[in-house]
Amino acid sequence: DKRHKQLGKIFKESIGPVDAVFVSDPKLIKTIYSLEGKYPKHFLPEPWVLYNEKYDSKRGLYFMDGEEWRFHRRILNESLLRSDPNAGLEDVHDLVLSKFINDWQKHIGNEFTVDEHGFYKLSISFFVASMMGSTYLDYEEVFQEDIDKLASFIHLIFVESCNLQLMPAKLSAFLNVPAWRRFVDYVKSALDLGKLLTEKMMEKRDENSFLAKLMNEDIPKDDVVRVVVDLILGGSDTTSNTIHWIVYELGRNVEVQNKVAEIPTIDLW
């Protein structure tokens, strides 16, 4: 925000080995997306690309290009846009949110440090519940250990990805620096656990769930697993960091807190 105030709505700046363009104007962002074309190019962190190349790792939607990307994106769009994706998920969403809120309510009246790990768990739990549908209510405890471990791995991947932005990824891999070794270990662990979690979700899914619809499409099971795992890995960082930032801003703005407190209580938990 400070740099945008200094340099304007759009500027270019180098971050380590990456030349990045920063855009803050909603109209400009909309224009950029409208000009993407039939096969948009995706921004992929260099460490991730190098990992896929070195370890022959086939990944999901974020790493697809061209017709392969368009085919899978179309299927996801149809499943998500055909009807309200949240319809019928009120109970499972309430369960996930109530557990998160209840954990925080234990600290009412006391100071406590907000745990990033909790935001990652919330993000993954919400995604798993949304993919599975109503059966998540019956199997929620079955998934908690995997979700807890996966939250740790994804957070550590984010940390090491940031560390690896300080020098070219190929140089980091060639020198086999500690950050690269840790990154490789965390990514492998996250992909393996994500696959295991997705296969459990497939076994225990609701037949009317989003995951069931995806499995009924003309896509091999392995490809469905890849897509779901990458949605978990790719979405957990952005979602948890966004929630974390919102809570931080809310915590330092008493006026907004008072306005939120005036909202009539609804039966969520």
Coordinates of C-alpha atoms in Angstrom, one line a residue:
D1 CA 0.0 0.0 0.0
K2 CA 2.9 2.4 0.9
R3 CA 4.6 1.7 -2.5
H4 CA 1.3 2.3 -4.4
K5 CA 0.9 5.6 -2.6
Q6 CA 4.5 6.5 -3.7
L7 CA 4.4 5.2 -7.3
G8 CA 0.8 5.0 -8.3
K9 CA -1.8 2.4 -9.3
I10 CA 0.7 0.3 -11.3
F11 CA 4.4 -0.1 -11.0
K12 CA 7.2 -2.6 -11.6
E13 CA 9.7 -3.7 -9.0
S14 CA 12.2 -6.5 -8.6
I15 CA 11.8 -8.9 -5.7
G16 CA 14.9 -11.0 -5.6
P17 CA 15.2 -12.7 -9.0
V18 CA 11.6 -11.9 -9.9
D19 CA 10.5 -8.8 -11.9
A20 CA 7.0 -8.1 -10.6
V21 CA 4.2 -5.7 -11.7
F22 CA 1.9 -4.5 -9.0
V23 CA -1.6 -3.3 -9.8
S24 CA -4.0 -1.9 -7.3
D25 CA -6.8 -0.4 -9.4
P26 CA -9.9 -2.7 -9.7
K27 CA -10.6 -1.5 -13.3
L28 CA -7.1 -2.2 -14.4
I29 CA -7.2 -5.7 -12.8
K30 CA -10.5 -6.4 -14.6
T31 CA -9.0 -5.3 -17.9
I32 CA -6.0 -7.6 -17.4
Y33 CA -8.2 -10.6 -16.8
S34 CA -10.4 -9.7 -19.8
L35 CA -7.4 -9.8 -22.1
E36 CA -6.1 -13.1 -20.9
G37 CA -7.4 -14.9 -24.0
K38 CA -8.4 -18.5 -24.5
Y39 CA -5.4 -20.0 -22.7
P40 CA -4.2 -17.6 -20.0
K41 CA -0.7 -17.8 -18.7
H42 CA -0.3 -18.6 -15.0
F43 CA 2.2 -17.1 -12.6
L44 CA 4.1 -20.0 -11.2
P45 CA 6.7 -19.7 -8.4
E46 CA 10.0 -20.9 -9.8
P47 CA 10.7 -23.4 -6.9
W48 CA 7.4 -25.2 -7.7
V49 CA 8.1 -25.4 -11.4
L50 CA 11.6 -26.7 -10.7
Y51 CA 10.3 -29.3 -8.2
N52 CA 7.9 -30.6 -10.8
E53 CA 10.6 -30.9 -13.4
K54 CA 13.2 -32.6 -11.1
Y55 CA 10.8 -35.1 -9.6
D56 CA 8.5 -35.6 -12.6
S57 CA 5.5 -34.5 -10.5
K58 CA 2.2 -34.2 -12.4
R59 CA 0.1 -31.4 -10.9
G60 CA -3.4 -30.0 -11.0
L61 CA -5.1 -27.1 -12.6
Y62 CA -2.6 -24.4 -11.5
F63 CA 0.1 -26.1 -13.4
M64 CA -1.8 -26.9 -16.6
D65 CA -1.7 -24.9 -19.7
G66 CA -3.4 -24.7 -23.1
E67 CA -6.1 -27.2 -24.0
E68 CA -5.5 -29.3 -20.9
W69 CA -6.1 -26.4 -18.7
R70 CA -9.2 -25.3 -20.6
F71 CA -10.7 -28.8 -20.5
H72 CA -10.4 -29.1 -16.7
R73 CA -11.4 -25.5 -16.1
R74 CA -14.6 -25.9 -18.1
I75 CA -15.6 -28.9 -16.0
L76 CA -15.0 -27.1 -12.8
N77 CA -16.9 -24.0 -14.0
E78 CA -19.9 -26.1 -15.0
S79 CA -19.9 -27.8 -11.6
L80 CA -19.6 -24.6 -9.7
L81 CA -21.8 -22.3 -11.8
R82 CA -24.5 -24.8 -12.7
S83 CA -26.1 -24.1 -9.3
D84 CA -25.3 -22.5 -6.0
P85 CA -22.2 -24.4 -4.8
N86 CA -23.1 -23.6 -1.2
A87 CA -26.6 -25.0 -1.4
G88 CA -27.1 -27.8 1.2
L89 CA -23.8 -27.1 2.9
E90 CA -25.1 -24.9 5.7
D91 CA -24.8 -27.6 8.4
V92 CA -21.2 -28.7 7.4
H93 CA -20.0 -25.1 7.2
D94 CA -21.6 -24.3 10.6
L95 CA -19.8 -27.3 12.1
V96 CA -16.4 -26.1 10.8
L97 CA -16.9 -22.5 11.9
S98 CA -18.4 -23.4 15.3
K99 CA -15.3 -25.5 16.2
F100 CA -13.0 -22.6 15.2
I101 CA -15.0 -20.1 17.1
N102 CA -15.4 -22.3 20.2
D103 CA -11.6 -22.7 20.3
W104 CA -11.3 -18.9 20.4
Q105 CA -14.0 -18.4 23.0
K106 CA -12.0 -20.4 25.5
H107 CA -9.6 -17.4 25.6
I108 CA -12.3 -14.7 26.3
G109 CA -11.0 -12.4 29.0
N110 CA -7.4 -13.5 28.5
E111 CA -4.6 -12.4 26.2
F112 CA -3.5 -15.1 23.7
T113 CA -1.4 -15.3 20.6
V114 CA -3.3 -15.9 17.4
D115 CA -2.0 -19.2 15.9
E116 CA -1.4 -19.2 12.1
H117 CA -1.8 -22.9 12.2
G118 CA -5.5 -22.5 13.2
F119 CA -6.2 -20.4 10.1
Y120 CA -4.7 -23.1 7.8
K121 CA -6.7 -25.8 9.5
L122 CA -9.9 -23.7 9.1
S123 CA -9.2 -23.2 5.4
I124 CA -8.5 -26.9 4.7
S125 CA -11.4 -28.1 6.9
F126 CA -13.8 -25.7 5.1
F127 CA -12.6 -27.0 1.7
V128 CA -12.9 -30.7 2.7
A129 CA -16.4 -30.2 4.1
S130 CA -17.5 -28.3 0.9
M131 CA -16.1 -31.0 -1.4
M132 CA -17.6 -33.9 0.6
G133 CA -21.0 -32.6 1.4
S134 CA -23.3 -33.8 4.2
T135 CA -21.3 -36.9 5.0
Y136 CA -18.5 -34.7 6.5
L137 CA -20.8 -34.4 9.5
D138 CA -20.3 -38.2 10.2
Y139 CA -16.6 -38.4 9.4
E140 CA -15.3 -35.0 10.6
E141 CA -13.1 -36.6 13.3
V142 CA -11.6 -39.1 10.8
F143 CA -10.0 -36.3 8.9
Q144 CA -8.7 -34.1 11.7
E145 CA -5.3 -35.7 12.1
D146 CA -4.6 -35.5 8.3
I147 CA -5.9 -31.9 8.2
D148 CA -3.7 -30.9 11.1
K149 CA -0.6 -32.4 9.5
L150 CA -1.4 -31.0 6.1
A151 CA -1.9 -27.5 7.6
S152 CA 1.6 -27.7 9.0
F153 CA 3.2 -28.8 5.7
I154 CA 1.4 -26.2 3.6
H155 CA 2.5 -23.4 6.0
L156 CA 6.1 -24.6 6.0
I157 CA 6.0 -24.7 2.2
F158 CA 4.9 -21.1 2.1
V159 CA 7.7 -20.1 4.5
E160 CA 10.4 -21.9 2.4
S161 CA 8.9 -20.6 -0.9
C162 CA 9.5 -17.1 0.5
N163 CA 13.0 -18.0 1.5
L164 CA 13.8 -19.3 -2.0
Q165 CA 12.7 -16.0 -3.6
L166 CA 16.0 -14.5 -2.5
M167 CA 18.0 -16.3 -5.2
P168 CA 17.2 -18.2 -8.4
A169 CA 15.6 -21.6 -7.6
K170 CA 18.0 -23.4 -10.0
L171 CA 21.0 -22.1 -8.1
S172 CA 19.4 -23.1 -4.8
A173 CA 18.8 -26.6 -6.1
F174 CA 22.3 -26.9 -7.6
L175 CA 23.9 -25.8 -4.3
N176 CA 21.4 -27.9 -2.4
V177 CA 21.0 -25.2 0.2
P178 CA 19.0 -26.1 3.4
A179 CA 16.0 -24.0 2.3
W180 CA 15.7 -26.1 -1.0
R181 CA 16.1 -29.4 0.9
R182 CA 13.4 -28.4 3.3
F183 CA 11.1 -27.2 0.5
V184 CA 11.5 -30.5 -1.3
D185 CA 10.7 -32.5 1.9
Y186 CA 7.6 -30.4 2.7
V187 CA 6.2 -30.5 -0.8
K188 CA 6.6 -34.2 -1.1
S189 CA 5.0 -34.7 2.3
A190 CA 2.1 -32.4 1.4
L191 CA 1.5 -34.0 -2.0
D192 CA 1.5 -37.5 -0.5
L193 CA -0.8 -36.6 2.4
G194 CA -3.0 -34.5 0.1
K195 CA -3.5 -37.6 -2.1
L196 CA -4.3 -39.8 0.9
L197 CA -6.8 -37.2 2.2
T198 CA -8.5 -36.9 -1.2
E199 CA -8.8 -40.6 -1.6
K200 CA -10.5 -40.8 1.8
M201 CA -12.8 -38.0 0.8
M202 CA -13.8 -39.9 -2.3
E203 CA -14.6 -43.0 -0.3
K204 CA -16.8 -41.1 2.2
R205 CA -18.3 -38.5 -0.1
D206 CA -22.0 -37.6 -0.3
E207 CA -23.3 -38.7 -3.7
N208 CA -24.7 -35.2 -4.3
S209 CA -21.5 -33.4 -3.4
F210 CA -19.2 -31.3 -5.5
L211 CA -16.6 -34.1 -5.4
A212 CA -19.1 -36.7 -6.6
K213 CA -20.0 -34.4 -9.5
L214 CA -16.4 -34.1 -10.4
M215 CA -15.9 -37.8 -10.2
N216 CA -18.8 -38.4 -12.6
E217 CA -17.2 -36.2 -15.3
D218 CA -15.1 -37.7 -18.0
I219 CA -11.9 -37.4 -16.1
P220 CA -9.6 -40.2 -14.9
K221 CA -9.5 -40.7 -11.1
D222 CA -5.8 -39.8 -10.9
D223 CA -6.5 -36.5 -12.6
V224 CA -9.4 -35.7 -10.2
V225 CA -7.0 -36.4 -7.3
R226 CA -4.4 -34.0 -8.8
V227 CA -7.0 -31.3 -9.3
V228 CA -8.3 -31.6 -5.8
V229 CA -4.9 -31.8 -4.1
D230 CA -3.8 -28.6 -5.9
L231 CA -6.9 -26.8 -5.0
I232 CA -6.2 -27.6 -1.3
L233 CA -2.5 -26.6 -1.6
G234 CA -3.1 -23.6 -3.7
G235 CA -6.1 -22.2 -1.8
S236 CA -5.0 -22.8 1.8
D237 CA -2.3 -20.1 1.8
T238 CA -4.4 -17.4 0.2
T239 CA -7.5 -18.1 2.3
S240 CA -5.7 -18.4 5.6
N241 CA -3.6 -15.4 5.1
T242 CA -6.6 -13.3 4.0
I243 CA -8.6 -14.4 7.1
H244 CA -5.5 -13.7 9.3
W245 CA -5.2 -10.2 7.8
I246 CA -8.9 -9.5 8.3
V247 CA -8.8 -10.5 11.9
Y248 CA -5.7 -8.4 12.4
E249 CA -7.4 -5.3 10.9
L250 CA -10.5 -6.0 12.9
G251 CA -8.5 -6.3 16.1
R252 CA -7.0 -2.9 15.8
N253 CA -10.2 -1.1 14.7
V254 CA -12.5 -0.6 17.6
E255 CA -15.1 1.3 15.6
V256 CA -15.5 -1.7 13.2
Q257 CA -15.6 -4.1 16.2
N258 CA -18.5 -2.1 17.6
K259 CA -20.4 -2.2 14.3
V260 CA -19.9 -5.9 14.1
A261 CA -21.2 -6.3 17.6
E262 CA -24.4 -4.5 16.6
I263 CA -25.3 -7.1 14.0
P264 CA -28.1 -9.3 15.3
T265 CA -26.9 -12.7 16.5
I266 CA -27.8 -15.6 14.1
D267 CA -27.9 -19.2 15.0
L268 CA -24.6 -20.6 13.7
W269 CA -23.5 -22.6 16.7

